[in-house]
Short mmCIF file of N, CA and C in Angstrom, two decimals:
data_model
loop_
_atom_site.label_atom_id
_atom_site.label_comp_id
_atom_site.label_asym_id
_atom_site.label_seq_id
_atom_site.Cartn_x
_atom_site.Cartn_y
_atom_site.Cartn_z
N MET A 28 -59.05 69.39 -86.48
CA MET A 28 -58.49 68.65 -87.58
C MET A 28 -59.27 67.32 -87.70
N ALA A 29 -59.62 66.97 -88.91
CA ALA A 29 -60.34 65.72 -89.17
C ALA A 29 -59.39 64.53 -89.06
N ASP A 30 -59.95 63.40 -88.67
CA ASP A 30 -59.17 62.18 -88.58
C ASP A 30 -59.14 61.46 -89.93
N THR A 31 -58.01 60.87 -90.26
CA THR A 31 -57.92 60.05 -91.46
C THR A 31 -58.69 58.75 -91.23
N ILE A 32 -58.97 58.04 -92.30
CA ILE A 32 -59.61 56.74 -92.18
C ILE A 32 -58.73 55.82 -91.34
N ARG A 33 -57.45 55.86 -91.58
CA ARG A 33 -56.50 55.05 -90.81
C ARG A 33 -56.62 55.34 -89.32
N GLU A 34 -56.64 56.61 -88.95
CA GLU A 34 -56.77 57.00 -87.54
C GLU A 34 -58.08 56.49 -86.94
N LYS A 35 -59.16 56.59 -87.69
CA LYS A 35 -60.45 56.10 -87.20
C LYS A 35 -60.40 54.59 -86.96
N ILE A 36 -59.73 53.86 -87.83
CA ILE A 36 -59.60 52.41 -87.67
C ILE A 36 -58.77 52.08 -86.43
N ILE A 37 -57.66 52.76 -86.25
CA ILE A 37 -56.80 52.53 -85.08
C ILE A 37 -57.57 52.83 -83.80
N ALA A 38 -58.28 53.95 -83.77
CA ALA A 38 -59.08 54.30 -82.60
C ALA A 38 -60.15 53.24 -82.34
N GLY A 39 -60.70 52.67 -83.41
CA GLY A 39 -61.70 51.62 -83.26
C GLY A 39 -61.12 50.36 -82.64
N ILE A 40 -59.92 50.00 -83.03
CA ILE A 40 -59.25 48.84 -82.45
C ILE A 40 -58.99 49.07 -80.96
N VAL A 41 -58.48 50.24 -80.62
CA VAL A 41 -58.22 50.58 -79.22
C VAL A 41 -59.52 50.51 -78.42
N SER A 42 -60.58 51.08 -78.95
CA SER A 42 -61.87 51.09 -78.27
C SER A 42 -62.41 49.67 -78.08
N THR A 43 -62.27 48.82 -79.10
CA THR A 43 -62.73 47.44 -79.00
C THR A 43 -61.99 46.71 -77.88
N LEU A 44 -60.68 46.85 -77.83
CA LEU A 44 -59.90 46.19 -76.79
C LEU A 44 -60.21 46.76 -75.41
N ASP A 45 -60.37 48.08 -75.33
CA ASP A 45 -60.64 48.73 -74.06
C ASP A 45 -62.02 48.34 -73.52
N GLY A 46 -62.96 48.08 -74.41
CA GLY A 46 -64.31 47.76 -73.99
C GLY A 46 -64.60 46.28 -73.87
N TYR A 47 -63.61 45.44 -74.08
CA TYR A 47 -63.83 44.00 -74.05
C TYR A 47 -63.95 43.54 -72.60
N ALA A 48 -65.10 43.01 -72.25
CA ALA A 48 -65.38 42.66 -70.86
C ALA A 48 -65.15 41.18 -70.54
N SER A 49 -64.74 40.39 -71.52
CA SER A 49 -64.65 38.95 -71.32
C SER A 49 -63.23 38.44 -71.09
N PHE A 50 -62.28 39.33 -70.77
CA PHE A 50 -60.94 38.86 -70.44
C PHE A 50 -61.03 38.10 -69.12
N THR A 51 -60.53 36.89 -69.08
CA THR A 51 -60.48 36.16 -67.82
C THR A 51 -59.04 36.02 -67.35
N VAL A 52 -58.15 35.64 -68.25
CA VAL A 52 -56.74 35.49 -67.89
C VAL A 52 -56.07 36.85 -67.79
N ILE A 53 -56.35 37.72 -68.75
CA ILE A 53 -55.71 39.03 -68.76
C ILE A 53 -56.26 39.92 -67.65
N GLY A 54 -57.53 39.79 -67.33
CA GLY A 54 -58.13 40.62 -66.28
C GLY A 54 -58.64 41.92 -66.84
N SER A 55 -58.32 43.02 -66.18
CA SER A 55 -58.75 44.35 -66.60
C SER A 55 -57.54 45.16 -67.04
N PRO A 56 -57.15 45.04 -68.30
CA PRO A 56 -55.92 45.70 -68.75
C PRO A 56 -56.11 47.20 -68.98
N THR A 57 -55.00 47.91 -68.91
CA THR A 57 -54.94 49.29 -69.37
C THR A 57 -54.54 49.22 -70.84
N VAL A 58 -55.34 49.82 -71.72
CA VAL A 58 -55.04 49.79 -73.15
C VAL A 58 -54.38 51.12 -73.51
N VAL A 59 -53.18 51.02 -74.09
CA VAL A 59 -52.41 52.20 -74.48
C VAL A 59 -52.05 52.08 -75.95
N ARG A 60 -51.50 53.14 -76.47
CA ARG A 60 -51.17 53.16 -77.89
C ARG A 60 -49.85 53.87 -78.12
N GLY A 61 -49.00 53.25 -78.96
CA GLY A 61 -47.84 53.95 -79.47
C GLY A 61 -46.54 53.80 -78.71
N TYR A 62 -46.52 53.05 -77.63
CA TYR A 62 -45.23 52.77 -76.99
C TYR A 62 -45.29 51.40 -76.35
N GLU A 63 -44.10 50.76 -76.24
CA GLU A 63 -44.11 49.36 -75.81
C GLU A 63 -43.10 49.01 -74.74
N ASN A 64 -42.46 49.99 -74.12
CA ASN A 64 -41.51 49.72 -73.05
C ASN A 64 -42.11 50.14 -71.71
N TYR A 65 -42.14 49.20 -70.78
CA TYR A 65 -42.79 49.44 -69.50
C TYR A 65 -41.91 48.91 -68.38
N ASP A 66 -42.01 49.55 -67.23
CA ASP A 66 -41.27 49.16 -66.05
C ASP A 66 -42.27 48.59 -65.04
N PRO A 67 -42.12 47.32 -64.65
CA PRO A 67 -43.09 46.74 -63.73
C PRO A 67 -43.12 47.42 -62.37
N ASP A 68 -42.08 48.20 -62.04
CA ASP A 68 -42.09 48.93 -60.78
C ASP A 68 -42.83 50.27 -60.89
N VAL A 69 -43.13 50.69 -62.12
CA VAL A 69 -43.77 51.99 -62.34
C VAL A 69 -45.18 51.85 -62.90
N HIS A 70 -45.37 50.93 -63.85
CA HIS A 70 -46.64 50.80 -64.56
C HIS A 70 -47.51 49.72 -63.95
N GLU A 71 -48.80 49.95 -64.00
CA GLU A 71 -49.76 48.97 -63.52
C GLU A 71 -50.05 47.95 -64.62
N PHE A 72 -49.95 46.69 -64.28
CA PHE A 72 -50.18 45.62 -65.23
C PHE A 72 -51.52 44.96 -64.93
N PRO A 73 -52.13 44.35 -65.90
CA PRO A 73 -51.72 44.09 -67.27
C PRO A 73 -51.89 45.32 -68.16
N ILE A 74 -51.12 45.34 -69.23
CA ILE A 74 -51.17 46.41 -70.23
C ILE A 74 -51.35 45.78 -71.60
N ILE A 75 -52.21 46.37 -72.41
CA ILE A 75 -52.30 46.01 -73.82
C ILE A 75 -51.85 47.23 -74.61
N ALA A 76 -50.82 47.05 -75.43
CA ALA A 76 -50.27 48.14 -76.23
C ALA A 76 -50.64 47.92 -77.70
N VAL A 77 -51.21 48.92 -78.32
CA VAL A 77 -51.60 48.87 -79.73
C VAL A 77 -50.57 49.68 -80.51
N MET A 78 -49.92 49.00 -81.48
CA MET A 78 -48.83 49.61 -82.22
C MET A 78 -49.12 49.59 -83.73
N PRO A 79 -49.69 50.67 -84.27
CA PRO A 79 -49.90 50.73 -85.73
C PRO A 79 -48.56 50.75 -86.46
N ARG A 80 -48.47 50.00 -87.53
CA ARG A 80 -47.24 49.92 -88.32
C ARG A 80 -47.48 50.45 -89.73
N GLN A 81 -46.48 50.31 -90.56
CA GLN A 81 -46.61 50.77 -91.94
C GLN A 81 -47.67 49.95 -92.67
N GLU A 82 -48.15 50.53 -93.75
CA GLU A 82 -49.15 49.84 -94.55
C GLU A 82 -48.64 49.66 -95.97
N ASP A 83 -49.17 48.65 -96.65
CA ASP A 83 -48.93 48.45 -98.07
C ASP A 83 -50.10 49.04 -98.82
N VAL A 84 -49.81 49.66 -99.96
CA VAL A 84 -50.85 50.32 -100.74
C VAL A 84 -50.78 49.84 -102.19
N GLU A 85 -51.93 49.51 -102.73
CA GLU A 85 -52.04 49.14 -104.13
C GLU A 85 -53.07 50.04 -104.79
N ARG A 86 -52.72 50.53 -105.95
CA ARG A 86 -53.67 51.33 -106.72
C ARG A 86 -54.62 50.37 -107.44
N THR A 87 -55.91 50.62 -107.31
CA THR A 87 -56.88 49.76 -107.99
C THR A 87 -57.23 50.35 -109.35
N THR A 88 -57.90 49.57 -110.16
CA THR A 88 -58.29 50.06 -111.48
C THR A 88 -59.46 51.03 -111.40
N TYR A 89 -60.02 51.20 -110.23
CA TYR A 89 -61.19 52.07 -110.08
C TYR A 89 -60.85 53.43 -109.49
N GLY A 90 -59.58 53.81 -109.50
CA GLY A 90 -59.19 55.14 -109.03
C GLY A 90 -59.12 55.26 -107.52
N SER A 91 -58.74 54.17 -106.87
CA SER A 91 -58.63 54.22 -105.42
C SER A 91 -57.38 53.46 -104.98
N TYR A 92 -57.06 53.62 -103.70
CA TYR A 92 -55.97 52.89 -103.09
C TYR A 92 -56.57 51.82 -102.18
N GLN A 93 -56.08 50.60 -102.30
CA GLN A 93 -56.42 49.58 -101.32
C GLN A 93 -55.25 49.51 -100.36
N CYS A 94 -55.50 49.81 -99.11
CA CYS A 94 -54.47 49.88 -98.08
C CYS A 94 -54.58 48.68 -97.15
N THR A 95 -53.45 48.08 -96.83
CA THR A 95 -53.40 47.00 -95.84
C THR A 95 -52.42 47.42 -94.76
N MET A 96 -52.96 47.71 -93.59
CA MET A 96 -52.18 48.21 -92.47
C MET A 96 -51.93 47.09 -91.46
N GLN A 97 -50.69 46.94 -91.04
CA GLN A 97 -50.39 46.00 -89.97
C GLN A 97 -50.52 46.73 -88.64
N VAL A 98 -51.13 46.04 -87.68
CA VAL A 98 -51.23 46.56 -86.32
C VAL A 98 -50.73 45.45 -85.40
N ASP A 99 -49.72 45.78 -84.59
CA ASP A 99 -49.21 44.84 -83.60
C ASP A 99 -49.86 45.16 -82.27
N ILE A 100 -50.27 44.13 -81.57
CA ILE A 100 -50.92 44.28 -80.28
C ILE A 100 -50.17 43.40 -79.29
N TYR A 101 -49.67 44.03 -78.22
CA TYR A 101 -48.90 43.32 -77.21
C TYR A 101 -49.63 43.35 -75.89
N CYS A 102 -49.58 42.24 -75.17
CA CYS A 102 -50.10 42.22 -73.81
C CYS A 102 -48.94 41.93 -72.88
N LEU A 103 -48.79 42.76 -71.88
CA LEU A 103 -47.79 42.56 -70.84
C LEU A 103 -48.54 42.20 -69.57
N VAL A 104 -48.23 41.04 -69.02
CA VAL A 104 -48.95 40.55 -67.85
C VAL A 104 -47.95 39.96 -66.86
N LYS A 105 -48.21 40.16 -65.58
CA LYS A 105 -47.33 39.59 -64.56
C LYS A 105 -47.46 38.07 -64.57
N ILE A 106 -46.32 37.40 -64.45
CA ILE A 106 -46.29 35.95 -64.49
C ILE A 106 -46.81 35.35 -63.19
N GLY A 107 -46.44 35.92 -62.07
CA GLY A 107 -46.84 35.37 -60.79
C GLY A 107 -46.34 33.94 -60.65
N SER A 108 -47.20 33.05 -60.18
CA SER A 108 -46.81 31.65 -59.99
C SER A 108 -47.18 30.79 -61.20
N ASN A 109 -47.63 31.42 -62.29
CA ASN A 109 -48.05 30.69 -63.49
C ASN A 109 -46.86 30.15 -64.28
N ASN A 110 -47.10 29.07 -64.99
CA ASN A 110 -46.12 28.58 -65.95
C ASN A 110 -46.14 29.57 -67.13
N PRO A 111 -45.00 30.18 -67.49
CA PRO A 111 -45.00 31.20 -68.55
C PRO A 111 -45.56 30.72 -69.88
N SER A 112 -45.27 29.49 -70.27
CA SER A 112 -45.77 28.97 -71.54
C SER A 112 -47.29 28.81 -71.52
N GLU A 113 -47.83 28.27 -70.45
CA GLU A 113 -49.28 28.11 -70.34
C GLU A 113 -49.98 29.46 -70.28
N LEU A 114 -49.40 30.38 -69.53
CA LEU A 114 -49.97 31.73 -69.44
C LEU A 114 -49.95 32.40 -70.81
N ALA A 115 -48.84 32.26 -71.54
CA ALA A 115 -48.72 32.87 -72.86
C ALA A 115 -49.79 32.36 -73.81
N GLU A 116 -50.05 31.06 -73.80
CA GLU A 116 -51.06 30.49 -74.69
C GLU A 116 -52.45 31.00 -74.34
N ALA A 117 -52.74 31.14 -73.07
CA ALA A 117 -54.05 31.66 -72.65
C ALA A 117 -54.21 33.12 -73.04
N VAL A 118 -53.16 33.91 -72.83
CA VAL A 118 -53.19 35.33 -73.21
C VAL A 118 -53.34 35.47 -74.72
N LEU A 119 -52.61 34.65 -75.47
CA LEU A 119 -52.70 34.70 -76.93
C LEU A 119 -54.14 34.48 -77.39
N GLY A 120 -54.78 33.48 -76.86
CA GLY A 120 -56.17 33.21 -77.22
C GLY A 120 -57.09 34.37 -76.92
N GLU A 121 -56.92 34.98 -75.76
CA GLU A 121 -57.77 36.12 -75.40
C GLU A 121 -57.49 37.33 -76.29
N LEU A 122 -56.22 37.58 -76.64
CA LEU A 122 -55.90 38.71 -77.52
C LEU A 122 -56.54 38.55 -78.89
N ILE A 123 -56.43 37.35 -79.46
CA ILE A 123 -57.01 37.10 -80.78
C ILE A 123 -58.53 37.29 -80.73
N THR A 124 -59.17 36.70 -79.73
CA THR A 124 -60.63 36.81 -79.61
C THR A 124 -61.07 38.26 -79.44
N ALA A 125 -60.38 38.99 -78.57
CA ALA A 125 -60.77 40.38 -78.31
C ALA A 125 -60.53 41.28 -79.52
N ALA A 126 -59.38 41.15 -80.15
CA ALA A 126 -59.02 42.03 -81.27
C ALA A 126 -59.92 41.81 -82.48
N LEU A 127 -60.32 40.57 -82.71
CA LEU A 127 -61.07 40.26 -83.93
C LEU A 127 -62.58 40.18 -83.71
N ARG A 128 -63.06 40.61 -82.56
CA ARG A 128 -64.50 40.46 -82.31
C ARG A 128 -65.35 41.39 -83.15
N SER A 129 -64.77 42.47 -83.65
CA SER A 129 -65.52 43.33 -84.58
C SER A 129 -64.54 44.08 -85.48
N ILE A 130 -64.95 44.28 -86.71
CA ILE A 130 -64.14 45.03 -87.67
C ILE A 130 -64.42 46.52 -87.46
N PRO A 131 -63.39 47.33 -87.30
CA PRO A 131 -63.60 48.75 -87.06
C PRO A 131 -64.31 49.44 -88.23
N SER A 132 -65.04 50.46 -87.92
CA SER A 132 -65.70 51.26 -88.95
C SER A 132 -64.66 51.79 -89.93
N GLY A 133 -64.93 51.65 -91.21
CA GLY A 133 -64.01 52.09 -92.25
C GLY A 133 -63.16 50.98 -92.82
N ALA A 134 -63.04 49.88 -92.10
CA ALA A 134 -62.23 48.75 -92.57
C ALA A 134 -63.12 47.81 -93.38
N SER A 135 -62.56 47.22 -94.41
CA SER A 135 -63.31 46.23 -95.18
C SER A 135 -62.99 44.82 -94.74
N ASP A 136 -61.83 44.62 -94.09
CA ASP A 136 -61.46 43.29 -93.62
C ASP A 136 -60.40 43.44 -92.54
N MET A 137 -60.33 42.43 -91.67
CA MET A 137 -59.32 42.41 -90.62
C MET A 137 -59.02 40.95 -90.32
N VAL A 138 -57.72 40.58 -90.37
CA VAL A 138 -57.35 39.19 -90.16
C VAL A 138 -56.15 39.10 -89.21
N TYR A 139 -56.10 38.00 -88.50
CA TYR A 139 -54.97 37.65 -87.64
C TYR A 139 -53.89 37.04 -88.53
N VAL A 140 -52.65 37.54 -88.46
CA VAL A 140 -51.59 37.02 -89.32
C VAL A 140 -50.48 36.28 -88.57
N ASN A 141 -50.24 36.62 -87.30
CA ASN A 141 -49.28 35.85 -86.51
C ASN A 141 -49.34 36.29 -85.06
N GLY A 142 -48.70 35.50 -84.22
CA GLY A 142 -48.67 35.86 -82.82
C GLY A 142 -48.00 34.82 -81.97
N GLY A 143 -47.82 35.15 -80.70
CA GLY A 143 -47.21 34.26 -79.73
C GLY A 143 -46.26 35.01 -78.84
N ILE A 144 -45.44 34.26 -78.16
CA ILE A 144 -44.45 34.86 -77.28
C ILE A 144 -43.14 35.03 -78.05
N ASP A 145 -42.55 36.21 -77.93
CA ASP A 145 -41.31 36.48 -78.67
C ASP A 145 -40.09 35.86 -78.01
N ASP A 146 -39.96 36.08 -76.72
CA ASP A 146 -38.80 35.57 -75.98
C ASP A 146 -39.27 34.94 -74.68
N TYR A 147 -38.70 33.81 -74.38
CA TYR A 147 -38.89 33.26 -73.05
C TYR A 147 -37.81 33.85 -72.17
N MET A 148 -38.23 34.39 -71.06
CA MET A 148 -37.31 35.15 -70.22
C MET A 148 -36.68 34.26 -69.16
N ASP A 149 -35.61 34.74 -68.57
CA ASP A 149 -35.00 33.99 -67.48
C ASP A 149 -35.88 34.09 -66.24
N LEU A 150 -35.53 33.33 -65.23
CA LEU A 150 -36.39 33.23 -64.04
C LEU A 150 -36.49 34.51 -63.24
N SER A 151 -35.62 35.48 -63.48
CA SER A 151 -35.68 36.73 -62.73
C SER A 151 -36.76 37.67 -63.26
N LYS A 152 -37.30 37.39 -64.43
CA LYS A 152 -38.30 38.26 -65.02
C LYS A 152 -39.66 38.03 -64.37
N THR A 153 -40.43 39.09 -64.26
CA THR A 153 -41.75 38.99 -63.62
C THR A 153 -42.89 39.27 -64.58
N VAL A 154 -42.56 39.77 -65.78
CA VAL A 154 -43.60 40.16 -66.74
C VAL A 154 -43.41 39.38 -68.04
N LEU A 155 -44.52 38.89 -68.56
CA LEU A 155 -44.54 38.15 -69.81
C LEU A 155 -45.13 39.04 -70.90
N THR A 156 -44.55 39.01 -72.09
CA THR A 156 -45.07 39.77 -73.22
C THR A 156 -45.53 38.80 -74.31
N VAL A 157 -46.80 38.92 -74.69
CA VAL A 157 -47.39 38.10 -75.74
C VAL A 157 -47.94 39.06 -76.78
N GLY A 158 -47.71 38.78 -78.05
CA GLY A 158 -48.16 39.69 -79.08
C GLY A 158 -48.86 39.01 -80.23
N ILE A 159 -49.68 39.79 -80.92
CA ILE A 159 -50.30 39.35 -82.16
C ILE A 159 -50.12 40.46 -83.20
N SER A 160 -50.19 40.06 -84.45
CA SER A 160 -50.23 41.02 -85.55
C SER A 160 -51.51 40.78 -86.32
N ILE A 161 -52.18 41.86 -86.65
CA ILE A 161 -53.37 41.78 -87.49
C ILE A 161 -53.15 42.67 -88.70
N GLU A 162 -53.83 42.35 -89.78
CA GLU A 162 -53.82 43.20 -90.96
C GLU A 162 -55.22 43.71 -91.20
N VAL A 163 -55.31 45.02 -91.38
CA VAL A 163 -56.58 45.67 -91.60
C VAL A 163 -56.57 46.26 -93.01
N THR A 164 -57.60 45.94 -93.78
CA THR A 164 -57.70 46.43 -95.16
C THR A 164 -58.80 47.48 -95.25
N TYR A 165 -58.49 48.55 -95.97
CA TYR A 165 -59.48 49.59 -96.25
C TYR A 165 -59.14 50.24 -97.58
N GLU A 166 -60.07 50.99 -98.13
CA GLU A 166 -59.88 51.58 -99.44
C GLU A 166 -60.26 53.05 -99.42
N THR A 167 -59.37 53.91 -99.93
CA THR A 167 -59.63 55.34 -99.99
C THR A 167 -59.52 55.83 -101.43
N ASP A 168 -60.09 56.99 -101.66
CA ASP A 168 -59.89 57.63 -102.95
C ASP A 168 -58.41 58.00 -103.09
N ILE A 169 -57.90 57.97 -104.30
CA ILE A 169 -56.49 58.30 -104.53
C ILE A 169 -56.20 59.72 -104.04
N GLY A 170 -55.17 59.83 -103.22
CA GLY A 170 -54.75 61.13 -102.72
C GLY A 170 -55.65 61.71 -101.64
N ASP A 171 -56.58 60.92 -101.12
CA ASP A 171 -57.51 61.44 -100.11
C ASP A 171 -57.65 60.43 -98.97
N PRO A 172 -56.79 60.52 -97.95
CA PRO A 172 -56.84 59.56 -96.85
C PRO A 172 -58.03 59.77 -95.90
N TYR A 173 -58.87 60.76 -96.20
CA TYR A 173 -60.02 61.06 -95.36
C TYR A 173 -61.32 60.49 -95.88
N THR A 174 -61.32 60.00 -97.12
CA THR A 174 -62.56 59.57 -97.77
C THR A 174 -62.49 58.11 -98.17
N LEU A 175 -63.45 57.34 -97.67
CA LEU A 175 -63.55 55.94 -98.08
C LEU A 175 -64.06 55.87 -99.50
N THR A 176 -63.54 54.94 -100.26
CA THR A 176 -64.05 54.71 -101.62
C THR A 176 -65.40 54.05 -101.49
N THR A 177 -66.35 54.56 -102.25
CA THR A 177 -67.71 53.98 -102.16
C THR A 177 -67.99 53.09 -103.34
#
């Protein structure tokens, strides 16, 4: 079965994050896709989770769809002896840099739209979750999610 343009873009984002060698704070994360609940007693951390979301579609005057897909990217990292707020800011910076270092094949644009720490946890928590959202724009022929508009 052929991959849609959307699938190729998502795979490109995963590949970019998986191949990023300049993480210093995050270290060597496991990059996964499609689920976001983890148990620190079962899963090896750090983890970067890529979560494709719904997209907005506009019909253009040229017989194509311009699609804007949101992708949420979460990093789960052990807090250790770090200050959670300082660690979150460092992780946020690395996520933005890694995710936006290249636009995936098939995408016409990719931008960072928001990010940060969702919840500050109580002192019993050992894992910090920091997330970003990016929007990826691409254009396909009407009714054909497999073909980029040329």
